[in-house]
Amino acid sequence: MNRVYNFSAGPAVLPEEVLKEAADEMLDYQGSGMSVMEMSHRSKVYDNIIKTAEKDLRELMNIPDNYKVMFLQGGASQQFAMIPMNLMKNKVADYIITGQWAKKAWKEACKYGKANAIASSEDKTFSYIPDCSDLPISEDADYVYICENNTIYGTKYKELPNTKGKTLVADVSSCFLSEPVDVTKYGVIYGGVQKNIGPAGVVIVIMREDLITEDVLEGTPTMLQYKTHADADSLYNTPPAYGIYICGKVFKWLKKMGGLEVMKKRNEEKAKILYDFLDQSKLFKGTVVAKDRSLMNVPFVTGDKELDAKFVAEAEKAGFVNLKGHRTVGGMRASIYNAMPKEGVEKLVEFMKKFEEENS
Ligand SMILES: *Cc1c(COP(=O)(O)O)cnc(C)c1O
């Protein structure tokens, strides 16, 4: 067996320990005589898995009792519709456009009401986070929407926008559990887990209870109503059972590592290794304004497309895979999520140094 250093933006690297544990339990989960994939989601054994996962997540994020935690399907992209369908009571919402995912969410919301793009960083290929201290928030806005970490462009809000008292909704797909957050500052925190938590197929939605009502857009399908899932503790229908089980294992792993404060420190250390190298390199350049840099996704370029391609190809041969950047940015992107060991980043930088020497 030969595991690579996987810098994929998602689905992405998972802790090796978690994968090994899951492999050990594959044929017989804790004496049940079956795998978690084969058991009823209504069984006692499974009930314990999903309840423990929720409890551990609540502990990790310090989620207050007046917030519901839902394990849903449909990917983060389905939330682009569910949020306006459920929350646009006045049919008005404000969106801050910091990348492709925020833009898609905004476009989807436009189908259901008046979605205002109140700020954008598209003028500079989303390489920065706009100043959000005094935005033209609509008086009757039901919520203000952000994508907190921009997976493709490698930016992150270091400070939440001033929503002037309006409910904040945040897509945290690519920074979920990467550092502590104050949940009370948000109405909704959600993300697909395939970036920083678990396998594709699960979306976690953390929502303040007063936002979960029957007063939704007319015709909203039962399955797209938060109340359906909140009232049934995510067991209205068959949930993505195996994926939730893996998420639960990752929550245990994070607790064992020391929780989110420790993860933040680790992630800062890892990112610093890469950014410090980029800042002094004569060949490679980071593409993001320094103050808005993400700890999770690090895009960089050489400025020469052919050299970029050569780098990606040689890196792959050396065991550093999935470094090709998104087509809208070009170049490279190293996603260094929670499960990427520090050693992986150090070795990548060594490899980049060597490549720089050989190609300049
Ligand atoms: C990947 C990603 C999405 C899309 O996720 P799907 O689960 O594929 O729908 C949305 N938002 C962000 C920030 C992402 O990184």
PDB file of N, CA, C and O in Angstrom, residues 3 14-32 34-39 49 197-199 241-253 256:
ATOM      1  N   ARG A   3       0.075   5.274   0.223  1.00  0.00           N
ATOM      2  CA  ARG A   3      -0.821   6.439   0.240  1.00  0.00           C
ATOM      3  C   ARG A   3      -0.068   7.690  -0.198  1.00  0.00           C
ATOM      4  O   ARG A   3       1.085   7.877   0.144  1.00  0.00           O
ATOM      5  N   LEU A  14      -8.891  12.278   4.376  1.00  0.00           N
ATOM      6  CA  LEU A  14      -9.491  11.992   5.689  1.00  0.00           C
ATOM      7  C   LEU A  14      -8.404  11.446   6.610  1.00  0.00           C
ATOM      8  O   LEU A  14      -7.397  10.921   6.139  1.00  0.00           O
ATOM      9  N   PRO A  15      -8.610  11.557   7.930  1.00  0.00           N
ATOM     10  CA  PRO A  15      -7.580  11.041   8.841  1.00  0.00           C
ATOM     11  C   PRO A  15      -7.392   9.530   8.648  1.00  0.00           C
ATOM     12  O   PRO A  15      -8.366   8.783   8.634  1.00  0.00           O
ATOM     13  N   GLU A  16      -6.144   9.126   8.494  1.00  0.00           N
ATOM     14  CA  GLU A  16      -5.840   7.719   8.250  1.00  0.00           C
ATOM     15  C   GLU A  16      -6.389   6.822   9.362  1.00  0.00           C
ATOM     16  O   GLU A  16      -6.903   5.733   9.108  1.00  0.00           O
ATOM     17  N   GLU A  17      -6.292   7.338  10.576  1.00  0.00           N
ATOM     18  CA  GLU A  17      -6.797   6.607  11.732  1.00  0.00           C
ATOM     19  C   GLU A  17      -8.284   6.269  11.580  1.00  0.00           C
ATOM     20  O   GLU A  17      -8.727   5.166  11.916  1.00  0.00           O
ATOM     21  N   VAL A  18      -9.037   7.223  11.081  1.00  0.00           N
ATOM     22  CA  VAL A  18     -10.480   7.037  10.897  1.00  0.00           C
ATOM     23  C   VAL A  18     -10.736   5.973   9.829  1.00  0.00           C
ATOM     24  O   VAL A  18     -11.582   5.094   9.990  1.00  0.00           O
ATOM     25  N   LEU A  19      -9.985   6.035   8.758  1.00  0.00           N
ATOM     26  CA  LEU A  19     -10.173   5.066   7.671  1.00  0.00           C
ATOM     27  C   LEU A  19      -9.842   3.658   8.152  1.00  0.00           C
ATOM     28  O   LEU A  19     -10.538   2.687   7.813  1.00  0.00           O
ATOM     29  N   LYS A  20      -8.803   3.540   8.949  1.00  0.00           N
ATOM     30  CA  LYS A  20      -8.404   2.224   9.462  1.00  0.00           C
ATOM     31  C   LYS A  20      -9.474   1.660  10.390  1.00  0.00           C
ATOM     32  O   LYS A  20      -9.820   0.485  10.309  1.00  0.00           O
ATOM     33  N   GLU A  21      -9.989   2.513  11.247  1.00  0.00           N
ATOM     34  CA  GLU A  21     -11.038   2.080  12.173  1.00  0.00           C
ATOM     35  C   GLU A  21     -12.267   1.604  11.400  1.00  0.00           C
ATOM     36  O   GLU A  21     -12.848   0.572  11.721  1.00  0.00           O
ATOM     37  N   ALA A  22     -12.631   2.381  10.394  1.00  0.00           N
ATOM     38  CA  ALA A  22     -13.803   2.023   9.593  1.00  0.00           C
ATOM     39  C   ALA A  22     -13.568   0.696   8.880  1.00  0.00           C
ATOM     40  O   ALA A  22     -14.478  -0.135   8.762  1.00  0.00           O
ATOM     41  N   ALA A  23     -12.328   0.490   8.434  1.00  0.00           N
ATOM     42  CA  ALA A  23     -12.006  -0.774   7.757  1.00  0.00           C
ATOM     43  C   ALA A  23     -12.138  -1.938   8.744  1.00  0.00           C
ATOM     44  O   ALA A  23     -12.708  -2.975   8.417  1.00  0.00           O
ATOM     45  N   ASP A  24     -11.630  -1.731   9.946  1.00  0.00           N
ATOM     46  CA  ASP A  24     -11.714  -2.789  10.961  1.00  0.00           C
ATOM     47  C   ASP A  24     -13.153  -3.153  11.292  1.00  0.00           C
ATOM     48  O   ASP A  24     -13.460  -4.284  11.613  1.00  0.00           O
ATOM     49  N   GLU A  25     -14.022  -2.158  11.243  1.00  0.00           N
ATOM     50  CA  GLU A  25     -15.425  -2.390  11.639  1.00  0.00           C
ATOM     51  C   GLU A  25     -16.313  -2.743  10.456  1.00  0.00           C
ATOM     52  O   GLU A  25     -17.525  -2.894  10.617  1.00  0.00           O
ATOM     53  N   MET A  26     -15.713  -2.868   9.282  1.00  0.00           N
ATOM     54  CA  MET A  26     -16.513  -3.016   8.065  1.00  0.00           C
ATOM     55  C   MET A  26     -17.444  -4.227   8.097  1.00  0.00           C
ATOM     56  O   MET A  26     -18.614  -4.132   7.757  1.00  0.00           O
ATOM     57  N   LEU A  27     -16.938  -5.354   8.490  1.00  0.00           N
ATOM     58  CA  LEU A  27     -17.751  -6.580   8.388  1.00  0.00           C
ATOM     59  C   LEU A  27     -18.636  -6.816   9.609  1.00  0.00           C
ATOM     60  O   LEU A  27     -19.678  -7.464   9.513  1.00  0.00           O
ATOM     61  N   ASP A  28     -18.208  -6.300  10.735  1.00  0.00           N
ATOM     62  CA  ASP A  28     -18.955  -6.559  11.966  1.00  0.00           C
ATOM     63  C   ASP A  28     -18.825  -5.346  12.877  1.00  0.00           C
ATOM     64  O   ASP A  28     -17.856  -5.209  13.613  1.00  0.00           O
ATOM     65  N   TYR A  29     -19.830  -4.470  12.833  1.00  0.00           N
ATOM     66  CA  TYR A  29     -19.767  -3.259  13.652  1.00  0.00           C
ATOM     67  C   TYR A  29     -20.119  -3.585  15.099  1.00  0.00           C
ATOM     68  O   TYR A  29     -21.259  -3.933  15.409  1.00  0.00           O
ATOM     69  N   GLN A  30     -19.142  -3.527  15.946  1.00  0.00           N
ATOM     70  CA  GLN A  30     -19.301  -3.715  17.393  1.00  0.00           C
ATOM     71  C   GLN A  30     -20.220  -4.876  17.774  1.00  0.00           C
ATOM     72  O   GLN A  30     -21.157  -4.711  18.558  1.00  0.00           O
ATOM     73  N   GLY A  31     -19.972  -6.022  17.164  1.00  0.00           N
ATOM     74  CA  GLY A  31     -20.713  -7.222  17.551  1.00  0.00           C
ATOM     75  C   GLY A  31     -22.118  -7.320  16.980  1.00  0.00           C
ATOM     76  O   GLY A  31     -22.880  -8.221  17.324  1.00  0.00           O
ATOM     77  N   SER A  32     -22.459  -6.384  16.066  1.00  0.00           N
ATOM     78  CA  SER A  32     -23.801  -6.438  15.466  1.00  0.00           C
ATOM     79  C   SER A  32     -23.874  -7.504  14.377  1.00  0.00           C
ATOM     80  O   SER A  32     -24.959  -7.877  13.913  1.00  0.00           O
ATOM     81  N   MET A  34     -22.922  -7.111  11.370  1.00  0.00           N
ATOM     82  CA  MET A  34     -23.108  -6.482  10.045  1.00  0.00           C
ATOM     83  C   MET A  34     -22.361  -5.151   9.984  1.00  0.00           C
ATOM     84  O   MET A  34     -21.942  -4.618  11.017  1.00  0.00           O
ATOM     85  N   SER A  35     -22.205  -4.642   8.758  1.00  0.00           N
ATOM     86  CA  SER A  35     -21.556  -3.338   8.616  1.00  0.00           C
ATOM     87  C   SER A  35     -22.586  -2.241   8.851  1.00  0.00           C
ATOM     88  O   SER A  35     -23.802  -2.491   8.768  1.00  0.00           O
ATOM     89  N   VAL A  36     -22.113  -1.036   9.109  1.00  0.00           N
ATOM     90  CA  VAL A  36     -23.037   0.098   9.318  1.00  0.00           C
ATOM     91  C   VAL A  36     -23.858   0.348   8.051  1.00  0.00           C
ATOM     92  O   VAL A  36     -24.996   0.810   8.118  1.00  0.00           O
ATOM     93  N   MET A  37     -23.299  -0.024   6.895  1.00  0.00           N
ATOM     94  CA  MET A  37     -24.024   0.152   5.629  1.00  0.00           C
ATOM     95  C   MET A  37     -25.254  -0.728   5.519  1.00  0.00           C
ATOM     96  O   MET A  37     -26.137  -0.481   4.715  1.00  0.00           O
ATOM     97  N   GLU A  38     -25.256  -1.802   6.304  1.00  0.00           N
ATOM     98  CA  GLU A  38     -26.312  -2.806   6.138  1.00  0.00           C
ATOM     99  C   GLU A  38     -27.406  -2.713   7.197  1.00  0.00           C
ATOM    100  O   GLU A  38     -28.350  -3.492   7.165  1.00  0.00           O
ATOM    101  N   MET A  39     -27.260  -1.823   8.154  1.00  0.00           N
ATOM    102  CA  MET A  39     -28.215  -1.852   9.260  1.00  0.00           C
ATOM    103  C   MET A  39     -29.327  -0.824   9.116  1.00  0.00           C
ATOM    104  O   MET A  39     -29.191   0.176   8.417  1.00  0.00           O
ATOM    105  N   ILE A  49     -25.204   5.732  17.014  1.00  0.00           N
ATOM    106  CA  ILE A  49     -24.198   6.345  16.128  1.00  0.00           C
ATOM    107  C   ILE A  49     -24.565   7.800  15.816  1.00  0.00           C
ATOM    108  O   ILE A  49     -23.753   8.717  15.977  1.00  0.00           O
ATOM    109  N   ILE A 197     -14.618  17.181   6.551  1.00  0.00           N
ATOM    110  CA  ILE A 197     -15.131  16.316   7.623  1.00  0.00           C
ATOM    111  C   ILE A 197     -15.243  14.846   7.231  1.00  0.00           C
ATOM    112  O   ILE A 197     -14.745  13.972   7.945  1.00  0.00           O
ATOM    113  N   GLY A 198     -15.924  14.560   6.133  1.00  0.00           N
ATOM    114  CA  GLY A 198     -16.212  13.146   5.860  1.00  0.00           C
ATOM    115  C   GLY A 198     -16.421  12.856   4.393  1.00  0.00           C
ATOM    116  O   GLY A 198     -15.944  13.593   3.532  1.00  0.00           O
ATOM    117  N   PRO A 199     -17.130  11.781   4.088  1.00  0.00           N
ATOM    118  CA  PRO A 199     -17.356  11.424   2.685  1.00  0.00           C
ATOM    119  C   PRO A 199     -18.497  12.242   2.068  1.00  0.00           C
ATOM    120  O   PRO A 199     -19.372  12.731   2.783  1.00  0.00           O
ATOM    121  N   ALA A 241     -26.582   7.273   5.996  1.00  0.00           N
ATOM    122  CA  ALA A 241     -26.216   6.633   7.268  1.00  0.00           C
ATOM    123  C   ALA A 241     -24.717   6.360   7.405  1.00  0.00           C
ATOM    124  O   ALA A 241     -24.123   6.643   8.446  1.00  0.00           O
ATOM    125  N   TYR A 242     -24.122   5.819   6.358  1.00  0.00           N
ATOM    126  CA  TYR A 242     -22.702   5.472   6.474  1.00  0.00           C
ATOM    127  C   TYR A 242     -21.844   6.746   6.568  1.00  0.00           C
ATOM    128  O   TYR A 242     -20.900   6.814   7.349  1.00  0.00           O
ATOM    129  N   GLY A 243     -22.200   7.745   5.785  1.00  0.00           N
ATOM    130  CA  GLY A 243     -21.462   9.005   5.813  1.00  0.00           C
ATOM    131  C   GLY A 243     -21.511   9.649   7.189  1.00  0.00           C
ATOM    132  O   GLY A 243     -20.500  10.181   7.677  1.00  0.00           O
ATOM    133  N   ILE A 244     -22.664   9.609   7.823  1.00  0.00           N
ATOM    134  CA  ILE A 244     -22.802  10.200   9.168  1.00  0.00           C
ATOM    135  C   ILE A 244     -21.918   9.438  10.167  1.00  0.00           C
ATOM    136  O   ILE A 244     -21.293  10.026  11.050  1.00  0.00           O
ATOM    137  N   TYR A 245     -21.860   8.127   9.974  1.00  0.00           N
ATOM    138  CA  TYR A 245     -21.001   7.288  10.835  1.00  0.00           C
ATOM    139  C   TYR A 245     -19.530   7.717  10.714  1.00  0.00           C
ATOM    140  O   TYR A 245     -18.822   7.870  11.722  1.00  0.00           O
ATOM    141  N   ILE A 246     -19.076   7.972   9.489  1.00  0.00           N
ATOM    142  CA  ILE A 246     -17.684   8.421   9.306  1.00  0.00           C
ATOM    143  C   ILE A 246     -17.489   9.825   9.903  1.00  0.00           C
ATOM    144  O   ILE A 246     -16.494  10.088  10.572  1.00  0.00           O
ATOM    145  N   CYS A 247     -18.459  10.702   9.680  1.00  0.00           N
ATOM    146  CA  CYS A 247     -18.369  12.044  10.300  1.00  0.00           C
ATOM    147  C   CYS A 247     -18.207  11.897  11.813  1.00  0.00           C
ATOM    148  O   CYS A 247     -17.388  12.578  12.429  1.00  0.00           O
ATOM    149  N   GLY A 248     -18.990  11.009  12.402  1.00  0.00           N
ATOM    150  CA  GLY A 248     -18.908  10.775  13.850  1.00  0.00           C
ATOM    151  C   GLY A 248     -17.508  10.372  14.269  1.00  0.00           C
ATOM    152  O   GLY A 248     -17.001  10.816  15.303  1.00  0.00           O
ATOM    153  N   LYS A 249     -16.878   9.555  13.458  1.00  0.00           N
ATOM    154  CA  LYS A 249     -15.496   9.133  13.771  1.00  0.00           C
ATOM    155  C   LYS A 249     -14.532  10.318  13.673  1.00  0.00           C
ATOM    156  O   LYS A 249     -13.600  10.434  14.466  1.00  0.00           O
ATOM    157  N   VAL A 250     -14.755  11.177  12.687  1.00  0.00           N
ATOM    158  CA  VAL A 250     -13.896  12.359  12.553  1.00  0.00           C
ATOM    159  C   VAL A 250     -14.112  13.301  13.756  1.00  0.00           C
ATOM    160  O   VAL A 250     -13.146  13.869  14.272  1.00  0.00           O
ATOM    161  N   PHE A 251     -15.345  13.423  14.230  1.00  0.00           N
ATOM    162  CA  PHE A 251     -15.583  14.258  15.423  1.00  0.00           C
ATOM    163  C   PHE A 251     -14.796  13.706  16.614  1.00  0.00           C
ATOM    164  O   PHE A 251     -14.183  14.455  17.365  1.00  0.00           O
ATOM    165  N   LYS A 252     -14.810  12.388  16.770  1.00  0.00           N
ATOM    166  CA  LYS A 252     -14.046  11.763  17.871  1.00  0.00           C
ATOM    167  C   LYS A 252     -12.543  12.052  17.701  1.00  0.00           C
ATOM    168  O   LYS A 252     -11.848  12.345  18.670  1.00  0.00           O
ATOM    169  N   TRP A 253     -12.078  11.943  16.458  1.00  0.00           N
ATOM    170  CA  TRP A 253     -10.666  12.210  16.154  1.00  0.00           C
ATOM    171  C   TRP A 253     -10.314  13.656  16.521  1.00  0.00           C
ATOM    172  O   TRP A 253      -9.294  13.917  17.153  1.00  0.00           O
ATOM    173  N   LYS A 256     -10.061  14.036  20.194  1.00  0.00           N
ATOM    174  CA  LYS A 256      -8.812  13.434  20.662  1.00  0.00           C
ATOM    175  C   LYS A 256      -7.604  14.339  20.359  1.00  0.00           C
ATOM    176  O   LYS A 256      -6.660  14.434  21.151  1.00  0.00           O
TER     177      LYS A 256
END
